Amino acid sequence: MNELSRLTPPRGGGVKERKRVGRGQASGTGKTAGRGGKGQKARTGNMNFIGFEGGQMPIQRRVPKRGFSNPFRVEYAVVNVSDLQRLETNEPVTLESLVASGRLKDHRDGLKILGDGELTKPITVRAHKVSASAREKIEKAGGTIELIAAPPRKTPQQRKAEEKAAEAAKNPKAPLR
């Protein structure tokens, strides 16, 4: 195990100092500051970033992109049975109560209970999904499970149609777009 008191510089010396360019001819990197004479690479703003190919279309833009990110994917906030064991409350365990207690960072799309760990006390759980092993352990400890039906996800087209319908209902005399 390394300790601060035992740290030593690497063999051959410690940290190399940064080369200060453009500090006079005697420094060895004066005048042109190591860039040579004239040309694109001697100029400031010379486009020397990673992936630059001299103006040719870079390979990361030439290669076709693959894959797909599903915008309607459902991601659950996952909690194990061992996490439920550590809770000190007698109230039902819900997604909101777990976020309020700091056990979860955000709501995601629902709560899923997994069966890792052991449970000894009876506890009431309100979740969107429960694994078979978690269900078995919670019921074995004398607890109950209430499954919550997640509201169906709406596509952007459905959302827009609903907004139009609501607007039309609010202003019956307004012309339709």
Steps between C-alpha positions, in 0.01 A plus 500: 500500500640840407533765764567870448815478713646228273440669162815563295551654156539257206846372412686754290343807656177656609249708308632647177453875466286637218694630198458880474509587129561837337742628767792616282750331270723374781221283639504274192129557443503871423388687186265244339443321833569153359237527226748534212456757226168596341227261387169389648656341808690818586182708524287554806172311497654235277226236538730244665229329704458123523326365193589790270600370157614813320151603394407153371179364652618337826457125545264541797263685265557273197418176680127416511345510845335189636255433778189653642399675822140423584337822631216294652722265699375444856774528765418392852661617823633175647494415872611171655335319791813570709434875454146452631641325808699815588192728495381611846146600404174314561324679213460336156811517280430702185711665233426843653598390852830354375586821314405711805717286730797533262522129410431586133620800301210537257158359413588345163194328350403281793625284786623142466583281800770235454573204730865552602540473879279386787193649666392423859232760574153529343482791259242634254637579154327700225702446181453480125689170466624231742727207418388150596775456763421840654129414514580171673729665761258785579203266541709254704584784744127579535495803272262594219554618143274743314572524129449841342404520133733741321325756281552420131765702322374745239671569169570861406226473236244388760606782734464758222155367403385523864629857527312597182181339628533681834562831321198443273281422800617817675443726194210354298489800261872495415584360153678165485861500382 
